[in-house]
Coordinates of N, CA and C in Angstrom, one line a residue:
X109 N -7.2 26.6 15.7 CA -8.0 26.8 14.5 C -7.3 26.3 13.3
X110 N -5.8 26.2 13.3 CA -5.5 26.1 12.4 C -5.3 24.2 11.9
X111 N -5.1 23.8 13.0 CA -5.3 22.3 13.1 C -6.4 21.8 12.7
X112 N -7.5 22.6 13.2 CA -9.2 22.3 12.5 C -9.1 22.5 11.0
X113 N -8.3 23.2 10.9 CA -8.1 23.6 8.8 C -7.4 22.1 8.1
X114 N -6.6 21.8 8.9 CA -5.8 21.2 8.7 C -6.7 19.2 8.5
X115 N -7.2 19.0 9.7 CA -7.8 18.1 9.9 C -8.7 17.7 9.2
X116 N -9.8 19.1 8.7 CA -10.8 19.1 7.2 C -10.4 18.8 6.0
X117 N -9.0 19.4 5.8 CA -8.5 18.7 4.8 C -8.0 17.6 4.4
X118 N -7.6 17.0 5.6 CA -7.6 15.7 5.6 C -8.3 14.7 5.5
X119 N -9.1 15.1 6.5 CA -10.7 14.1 6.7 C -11.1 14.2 5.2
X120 N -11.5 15.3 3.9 CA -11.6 15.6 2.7 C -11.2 14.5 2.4
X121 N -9.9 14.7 2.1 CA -9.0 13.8 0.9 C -9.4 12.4 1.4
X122 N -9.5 12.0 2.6 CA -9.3 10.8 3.2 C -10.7 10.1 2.8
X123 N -11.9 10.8 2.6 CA -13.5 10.5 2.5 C -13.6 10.1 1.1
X124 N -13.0 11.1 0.6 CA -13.2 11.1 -1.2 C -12.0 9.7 -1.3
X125 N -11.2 9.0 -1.0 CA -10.4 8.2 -1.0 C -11.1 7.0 -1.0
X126 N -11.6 6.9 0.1 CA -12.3 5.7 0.4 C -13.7 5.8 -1.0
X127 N -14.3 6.8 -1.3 CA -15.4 6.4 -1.8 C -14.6 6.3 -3.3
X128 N -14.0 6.9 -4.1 CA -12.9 6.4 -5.3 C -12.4 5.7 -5.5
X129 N -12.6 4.2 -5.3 CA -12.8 2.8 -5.7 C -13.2 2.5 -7.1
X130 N -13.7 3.3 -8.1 CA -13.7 2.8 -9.2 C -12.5 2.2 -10.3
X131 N -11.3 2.5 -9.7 CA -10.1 2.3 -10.4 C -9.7 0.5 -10.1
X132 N -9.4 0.4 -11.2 CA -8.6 -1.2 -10.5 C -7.4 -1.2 -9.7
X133 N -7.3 -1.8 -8.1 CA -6.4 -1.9 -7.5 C -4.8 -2.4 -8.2
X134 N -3.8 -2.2 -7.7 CA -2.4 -2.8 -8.2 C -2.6 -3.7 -7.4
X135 N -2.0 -5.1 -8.0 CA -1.6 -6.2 -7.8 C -0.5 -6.2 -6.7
X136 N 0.3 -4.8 -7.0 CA 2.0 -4.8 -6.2 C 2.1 -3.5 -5.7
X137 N 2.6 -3.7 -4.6 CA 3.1 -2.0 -3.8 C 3.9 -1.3 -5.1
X138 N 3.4 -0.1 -4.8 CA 4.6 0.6 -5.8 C 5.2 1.4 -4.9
X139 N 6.5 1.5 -5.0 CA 7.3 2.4 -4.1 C 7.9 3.6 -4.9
X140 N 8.4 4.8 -4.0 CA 8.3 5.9 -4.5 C 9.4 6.5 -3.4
X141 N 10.9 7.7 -4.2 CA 11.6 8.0 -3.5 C 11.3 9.6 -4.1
X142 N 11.8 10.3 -2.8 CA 11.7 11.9 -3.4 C 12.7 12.9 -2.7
X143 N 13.3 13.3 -3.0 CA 14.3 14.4 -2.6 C 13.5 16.0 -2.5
X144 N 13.8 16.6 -1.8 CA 12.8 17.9 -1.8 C 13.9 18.9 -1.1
X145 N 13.7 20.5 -1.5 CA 14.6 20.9 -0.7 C 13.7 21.9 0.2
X146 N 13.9 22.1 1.1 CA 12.9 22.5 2.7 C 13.6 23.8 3.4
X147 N 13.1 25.0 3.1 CA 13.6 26.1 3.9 C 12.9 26.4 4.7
X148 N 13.1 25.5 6.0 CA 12.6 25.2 7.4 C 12.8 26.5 8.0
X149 N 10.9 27.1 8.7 CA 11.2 28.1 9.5 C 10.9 27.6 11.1
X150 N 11.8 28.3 12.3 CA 11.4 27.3 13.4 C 11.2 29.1 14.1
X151 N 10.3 28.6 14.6 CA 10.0 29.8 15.6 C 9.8 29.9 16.7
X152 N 10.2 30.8 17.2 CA 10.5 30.9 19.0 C 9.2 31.5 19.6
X153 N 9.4 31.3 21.0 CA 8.3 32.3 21.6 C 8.3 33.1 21.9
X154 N 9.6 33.9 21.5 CA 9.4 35.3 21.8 C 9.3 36.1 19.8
X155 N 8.7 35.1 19.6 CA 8.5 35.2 17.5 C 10.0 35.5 17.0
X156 N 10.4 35.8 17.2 CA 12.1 36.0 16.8 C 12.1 34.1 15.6
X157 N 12.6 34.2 14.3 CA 12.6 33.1 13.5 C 14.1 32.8 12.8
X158 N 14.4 31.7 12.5 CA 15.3 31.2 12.0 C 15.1 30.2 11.1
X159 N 15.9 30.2 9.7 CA 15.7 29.7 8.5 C 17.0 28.7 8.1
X160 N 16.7 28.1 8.8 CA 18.0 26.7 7.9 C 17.6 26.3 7.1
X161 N 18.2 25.7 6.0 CA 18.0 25.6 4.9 C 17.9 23.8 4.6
X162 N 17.2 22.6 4.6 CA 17.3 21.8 4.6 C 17.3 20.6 3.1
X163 N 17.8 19.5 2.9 CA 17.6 18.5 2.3 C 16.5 17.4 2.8
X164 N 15.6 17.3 2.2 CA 14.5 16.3 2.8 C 14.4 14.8 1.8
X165 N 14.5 13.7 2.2 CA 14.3 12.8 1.8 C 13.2 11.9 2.1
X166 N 12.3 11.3 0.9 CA 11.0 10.9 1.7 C 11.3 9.2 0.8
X167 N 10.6 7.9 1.5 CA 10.5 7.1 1.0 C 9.0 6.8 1.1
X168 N 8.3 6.2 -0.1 CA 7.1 5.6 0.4 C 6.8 4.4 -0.3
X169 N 5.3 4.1 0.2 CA 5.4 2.5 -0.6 C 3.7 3.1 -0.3
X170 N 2.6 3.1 -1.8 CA 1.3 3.1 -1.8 C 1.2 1.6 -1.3
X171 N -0.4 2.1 -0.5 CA -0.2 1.2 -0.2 C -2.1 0.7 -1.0
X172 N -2.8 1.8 -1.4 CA -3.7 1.2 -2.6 C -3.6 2.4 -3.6
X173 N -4.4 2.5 -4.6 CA -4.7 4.1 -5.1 C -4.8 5.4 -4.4
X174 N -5.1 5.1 -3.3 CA -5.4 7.0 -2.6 C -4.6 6.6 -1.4
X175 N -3.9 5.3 -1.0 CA -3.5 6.0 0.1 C -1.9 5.0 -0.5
X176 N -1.1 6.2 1.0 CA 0.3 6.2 1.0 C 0.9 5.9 2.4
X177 N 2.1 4.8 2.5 CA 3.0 5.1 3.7 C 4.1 5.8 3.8
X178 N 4.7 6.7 4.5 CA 5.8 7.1 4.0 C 7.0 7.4 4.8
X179 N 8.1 7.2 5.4 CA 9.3 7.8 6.0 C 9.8 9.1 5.4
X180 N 10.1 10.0 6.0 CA 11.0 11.0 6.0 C 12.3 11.4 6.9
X181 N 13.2 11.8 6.4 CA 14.3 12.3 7.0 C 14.9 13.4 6.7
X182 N 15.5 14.3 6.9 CA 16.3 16.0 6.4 C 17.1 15.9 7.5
X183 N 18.3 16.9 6.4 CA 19.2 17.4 7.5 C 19.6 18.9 6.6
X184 N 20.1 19.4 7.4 CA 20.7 21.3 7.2 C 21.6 21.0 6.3
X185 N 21.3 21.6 5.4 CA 22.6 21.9 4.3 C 23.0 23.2 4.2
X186 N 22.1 24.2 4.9 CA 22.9 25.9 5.0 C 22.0 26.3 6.6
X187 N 23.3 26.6 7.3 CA 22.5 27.0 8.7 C 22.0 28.4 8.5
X188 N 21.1 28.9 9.5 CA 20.9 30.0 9.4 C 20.8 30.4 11.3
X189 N 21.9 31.5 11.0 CA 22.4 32.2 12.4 C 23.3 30.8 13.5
X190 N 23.7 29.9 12.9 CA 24.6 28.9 13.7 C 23.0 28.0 13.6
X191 N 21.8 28.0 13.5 CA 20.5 27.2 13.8 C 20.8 26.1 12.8
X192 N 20.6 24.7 13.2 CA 20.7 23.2 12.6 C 19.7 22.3 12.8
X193 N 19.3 22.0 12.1 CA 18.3 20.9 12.3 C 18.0 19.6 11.8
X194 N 17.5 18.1 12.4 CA 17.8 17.2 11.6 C 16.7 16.8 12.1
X195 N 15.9 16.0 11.1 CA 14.6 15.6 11.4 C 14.4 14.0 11.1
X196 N 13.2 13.5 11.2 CA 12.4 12.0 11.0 C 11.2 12.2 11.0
X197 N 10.9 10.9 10.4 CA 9.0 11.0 10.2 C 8.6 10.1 10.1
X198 N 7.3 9.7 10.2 CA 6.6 8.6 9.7 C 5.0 9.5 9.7
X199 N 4.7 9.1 8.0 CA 3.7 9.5 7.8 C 2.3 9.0 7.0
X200 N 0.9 9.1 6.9 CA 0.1 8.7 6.1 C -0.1 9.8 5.1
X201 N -0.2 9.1 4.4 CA -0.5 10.1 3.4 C -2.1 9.6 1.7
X202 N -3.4 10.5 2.8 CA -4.3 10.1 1.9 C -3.7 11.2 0.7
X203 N -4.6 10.5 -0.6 CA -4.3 11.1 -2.4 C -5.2 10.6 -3.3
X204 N -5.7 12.6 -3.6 CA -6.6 12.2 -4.9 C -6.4 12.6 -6.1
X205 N -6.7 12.0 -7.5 CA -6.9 12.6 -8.1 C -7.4 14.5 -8.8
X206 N -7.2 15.0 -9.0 CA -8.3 16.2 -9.5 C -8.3 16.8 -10.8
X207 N -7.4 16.2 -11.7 CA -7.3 16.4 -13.1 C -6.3 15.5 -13.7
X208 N -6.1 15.6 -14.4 CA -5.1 13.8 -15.3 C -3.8 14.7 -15.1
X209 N -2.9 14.0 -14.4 CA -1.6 14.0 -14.2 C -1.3 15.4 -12.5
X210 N -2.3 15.3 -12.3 CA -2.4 16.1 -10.9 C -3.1 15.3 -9.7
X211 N -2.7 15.5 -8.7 CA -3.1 15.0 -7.4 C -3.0 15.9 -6.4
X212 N -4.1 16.0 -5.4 CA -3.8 16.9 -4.0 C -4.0 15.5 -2.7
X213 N -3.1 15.9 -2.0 CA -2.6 14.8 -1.1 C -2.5 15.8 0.5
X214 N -2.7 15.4 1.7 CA -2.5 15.6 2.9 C -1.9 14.8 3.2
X215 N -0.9 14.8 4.8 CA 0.0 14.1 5.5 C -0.3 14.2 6.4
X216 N -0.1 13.3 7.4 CA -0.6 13.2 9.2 C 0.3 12.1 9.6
X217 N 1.3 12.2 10.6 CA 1.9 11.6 11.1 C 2.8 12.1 12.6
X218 N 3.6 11.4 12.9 CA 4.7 11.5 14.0 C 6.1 11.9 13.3
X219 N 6.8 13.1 13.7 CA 7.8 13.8 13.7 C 8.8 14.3 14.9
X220 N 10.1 13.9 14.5 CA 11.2 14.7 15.8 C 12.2 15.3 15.2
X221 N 11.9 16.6 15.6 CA 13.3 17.5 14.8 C 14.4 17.7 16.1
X222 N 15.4 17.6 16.1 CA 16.5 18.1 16.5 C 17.1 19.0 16.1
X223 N 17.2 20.3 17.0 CA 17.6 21.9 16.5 C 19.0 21.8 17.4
X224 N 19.6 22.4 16.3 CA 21.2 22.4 17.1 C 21.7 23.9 17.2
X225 N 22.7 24.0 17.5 CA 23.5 25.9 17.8 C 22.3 26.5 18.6
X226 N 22.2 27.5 18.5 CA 21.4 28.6 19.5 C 20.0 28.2 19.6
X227 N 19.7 27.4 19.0 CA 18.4 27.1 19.0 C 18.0 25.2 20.2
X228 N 19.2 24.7 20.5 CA 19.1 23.6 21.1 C 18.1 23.1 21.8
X229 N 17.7 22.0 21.1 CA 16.3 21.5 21.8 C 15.8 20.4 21.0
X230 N 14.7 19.5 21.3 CA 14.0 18.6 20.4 C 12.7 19.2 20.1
X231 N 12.0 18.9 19.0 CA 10.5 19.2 19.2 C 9.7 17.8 18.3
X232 N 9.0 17.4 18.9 CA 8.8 15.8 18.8 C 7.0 16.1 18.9
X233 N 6.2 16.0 17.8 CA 5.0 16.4 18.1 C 4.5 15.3 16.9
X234 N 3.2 15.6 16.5 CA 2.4 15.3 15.3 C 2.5 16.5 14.8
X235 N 2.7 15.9 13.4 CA 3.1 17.1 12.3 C 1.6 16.3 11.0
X236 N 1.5 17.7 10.5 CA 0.5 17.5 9.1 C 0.6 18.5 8.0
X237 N 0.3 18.3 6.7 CA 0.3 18.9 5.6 C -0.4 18.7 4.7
X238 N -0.3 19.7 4.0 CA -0.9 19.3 2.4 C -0.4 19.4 1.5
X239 N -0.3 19.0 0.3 CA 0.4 19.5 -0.9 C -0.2 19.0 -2.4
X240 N 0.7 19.4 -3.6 CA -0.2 19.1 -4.7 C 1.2 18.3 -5.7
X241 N 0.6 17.6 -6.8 CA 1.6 16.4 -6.9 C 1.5 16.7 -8.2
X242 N 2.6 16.7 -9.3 CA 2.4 16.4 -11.0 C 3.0 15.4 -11.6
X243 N 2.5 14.7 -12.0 CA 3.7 13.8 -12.9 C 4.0 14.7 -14.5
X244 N 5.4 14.4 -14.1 CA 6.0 14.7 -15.7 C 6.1 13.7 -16.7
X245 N 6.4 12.2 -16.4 CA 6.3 10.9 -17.0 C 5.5 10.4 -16.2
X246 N 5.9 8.5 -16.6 CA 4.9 8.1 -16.0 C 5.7 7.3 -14.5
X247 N 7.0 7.6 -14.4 CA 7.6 7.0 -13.1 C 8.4 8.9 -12.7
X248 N 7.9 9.8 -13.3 CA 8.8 10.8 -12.6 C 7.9 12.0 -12.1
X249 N 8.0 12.6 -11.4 CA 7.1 13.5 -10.7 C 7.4 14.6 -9.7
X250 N 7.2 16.1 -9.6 CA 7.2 17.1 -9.1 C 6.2 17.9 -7.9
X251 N 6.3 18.0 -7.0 CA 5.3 18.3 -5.9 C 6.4 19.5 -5.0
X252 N 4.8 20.0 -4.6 CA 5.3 20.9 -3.8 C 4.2 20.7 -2.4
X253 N 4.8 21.3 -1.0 CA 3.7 20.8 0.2 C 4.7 21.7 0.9
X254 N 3.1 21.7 2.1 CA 3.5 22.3 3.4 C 3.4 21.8 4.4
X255 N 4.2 21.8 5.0 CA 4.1 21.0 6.4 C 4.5 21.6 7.5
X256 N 3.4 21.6 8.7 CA 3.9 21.5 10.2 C 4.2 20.9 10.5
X257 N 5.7 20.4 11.1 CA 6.5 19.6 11.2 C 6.8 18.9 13.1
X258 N 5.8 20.5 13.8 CA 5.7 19.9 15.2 C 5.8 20.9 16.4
X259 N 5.4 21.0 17.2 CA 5.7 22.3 18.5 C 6.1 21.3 19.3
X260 N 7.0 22.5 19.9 CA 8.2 21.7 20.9 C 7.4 22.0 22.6
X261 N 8.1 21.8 23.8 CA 7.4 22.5 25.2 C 7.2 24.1 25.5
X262 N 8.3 24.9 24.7 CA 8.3 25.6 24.6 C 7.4 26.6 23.8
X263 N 6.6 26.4 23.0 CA 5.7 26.8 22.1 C 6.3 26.7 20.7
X264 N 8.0 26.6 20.5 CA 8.6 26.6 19.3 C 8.0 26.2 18.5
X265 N 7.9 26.1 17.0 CA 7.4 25.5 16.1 C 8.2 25.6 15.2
X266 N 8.1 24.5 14.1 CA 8.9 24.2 12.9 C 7.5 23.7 11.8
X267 N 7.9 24.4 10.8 CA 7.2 24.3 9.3 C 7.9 24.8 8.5
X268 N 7.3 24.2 7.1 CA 8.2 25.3 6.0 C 7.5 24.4 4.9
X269 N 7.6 25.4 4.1 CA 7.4 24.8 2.5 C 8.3 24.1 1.4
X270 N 8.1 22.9 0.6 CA 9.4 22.4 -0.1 C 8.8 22.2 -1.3
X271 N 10.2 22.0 -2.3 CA 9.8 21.5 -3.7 C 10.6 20.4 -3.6
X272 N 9.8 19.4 -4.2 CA 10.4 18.2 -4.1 C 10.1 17.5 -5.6
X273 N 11.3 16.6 -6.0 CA 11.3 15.5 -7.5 C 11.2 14.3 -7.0
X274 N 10.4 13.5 -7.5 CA 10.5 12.3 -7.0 C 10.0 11.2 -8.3
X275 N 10.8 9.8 -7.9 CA 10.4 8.5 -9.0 C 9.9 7.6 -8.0
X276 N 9.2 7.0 -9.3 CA 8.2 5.7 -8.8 C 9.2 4.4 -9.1
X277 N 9.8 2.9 -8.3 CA 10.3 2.3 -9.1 C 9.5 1.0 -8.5

């Protein structure tokens, strides 16, 4: 069910994208870096959870007005209970407008986390999100998103919420 929530929001942003063509295209990719910090919850199948505490790095490069490519990577900067984790990504990312200097944006892509200490295992899935975007200037900008980041074989899962800064150069 929750994937169906997830997918509508996407398919949303992605529809209104395509028909929001009124703006003049850029001439030139604009690339975009963002640091975010990510207090990754991964959860077991017996619900029992664990919170490392992560650094997430995203790079992207628009690739018109509403849509985005983007790489991700994080690693644990505070374990929780000996639990580690280090991740990758590759993601799309449709984006719209909804008021001047705000955007709501979804992500859908390929993810592999690596869980280390007691938790040892990969979980390698399609991961998706959504999130909302502000610029503070006109190359600096504040967002926050959520992301499912992917279920392992074992039913595990990894998501969490981040705040992330990021420039446009």
């Amino acid at each position: 069910m929750k994937l169906k929530f997830y997918f509508l929001i996407i398919s949303t942003l992605s529809t209104h994208s395509v028909f929001a063509q009124d703006e003049p295209q850029e001439t030139s990719p604009v690339f975009y870096g963002e640091i975010a910090h990510l207090p990754l919850i991964v959860k077991f199948p017996d619900a029992s959870k664990v919170r490392p505490k992560l650094s997430r790095i995203t790079i992207g490069m628009d690739i018109n007005e509403n849509w985005a490519l983007e790489g991700m990577a994080a690693t644990t900067v505070n374990k929780d209970e000996e639990v580690t984790a280090t991740m990758g990504g590759v993601f799309l990312k449709p984006h719209t407008s909804v008021a001047e200097d705000v955007e709501l944006f979804g992500r859908i892509g390929f993810n592999r986390a690596l869980l280390g200490g007691s938790a040892g295992g990969t979980v390698s899935n399609v991961a998706y999100g959504f999130g909302m975007q502000m610029q503070f200037t006109k190359n600096y900008y504040g967002q926050i998103d959520y992301m499912m980041y992917g279920r392992g074989p074992n039913s595990e899962s990894t998501r969490g919420l981040s705040l992330a800064l990021g420039v446009r150069f």
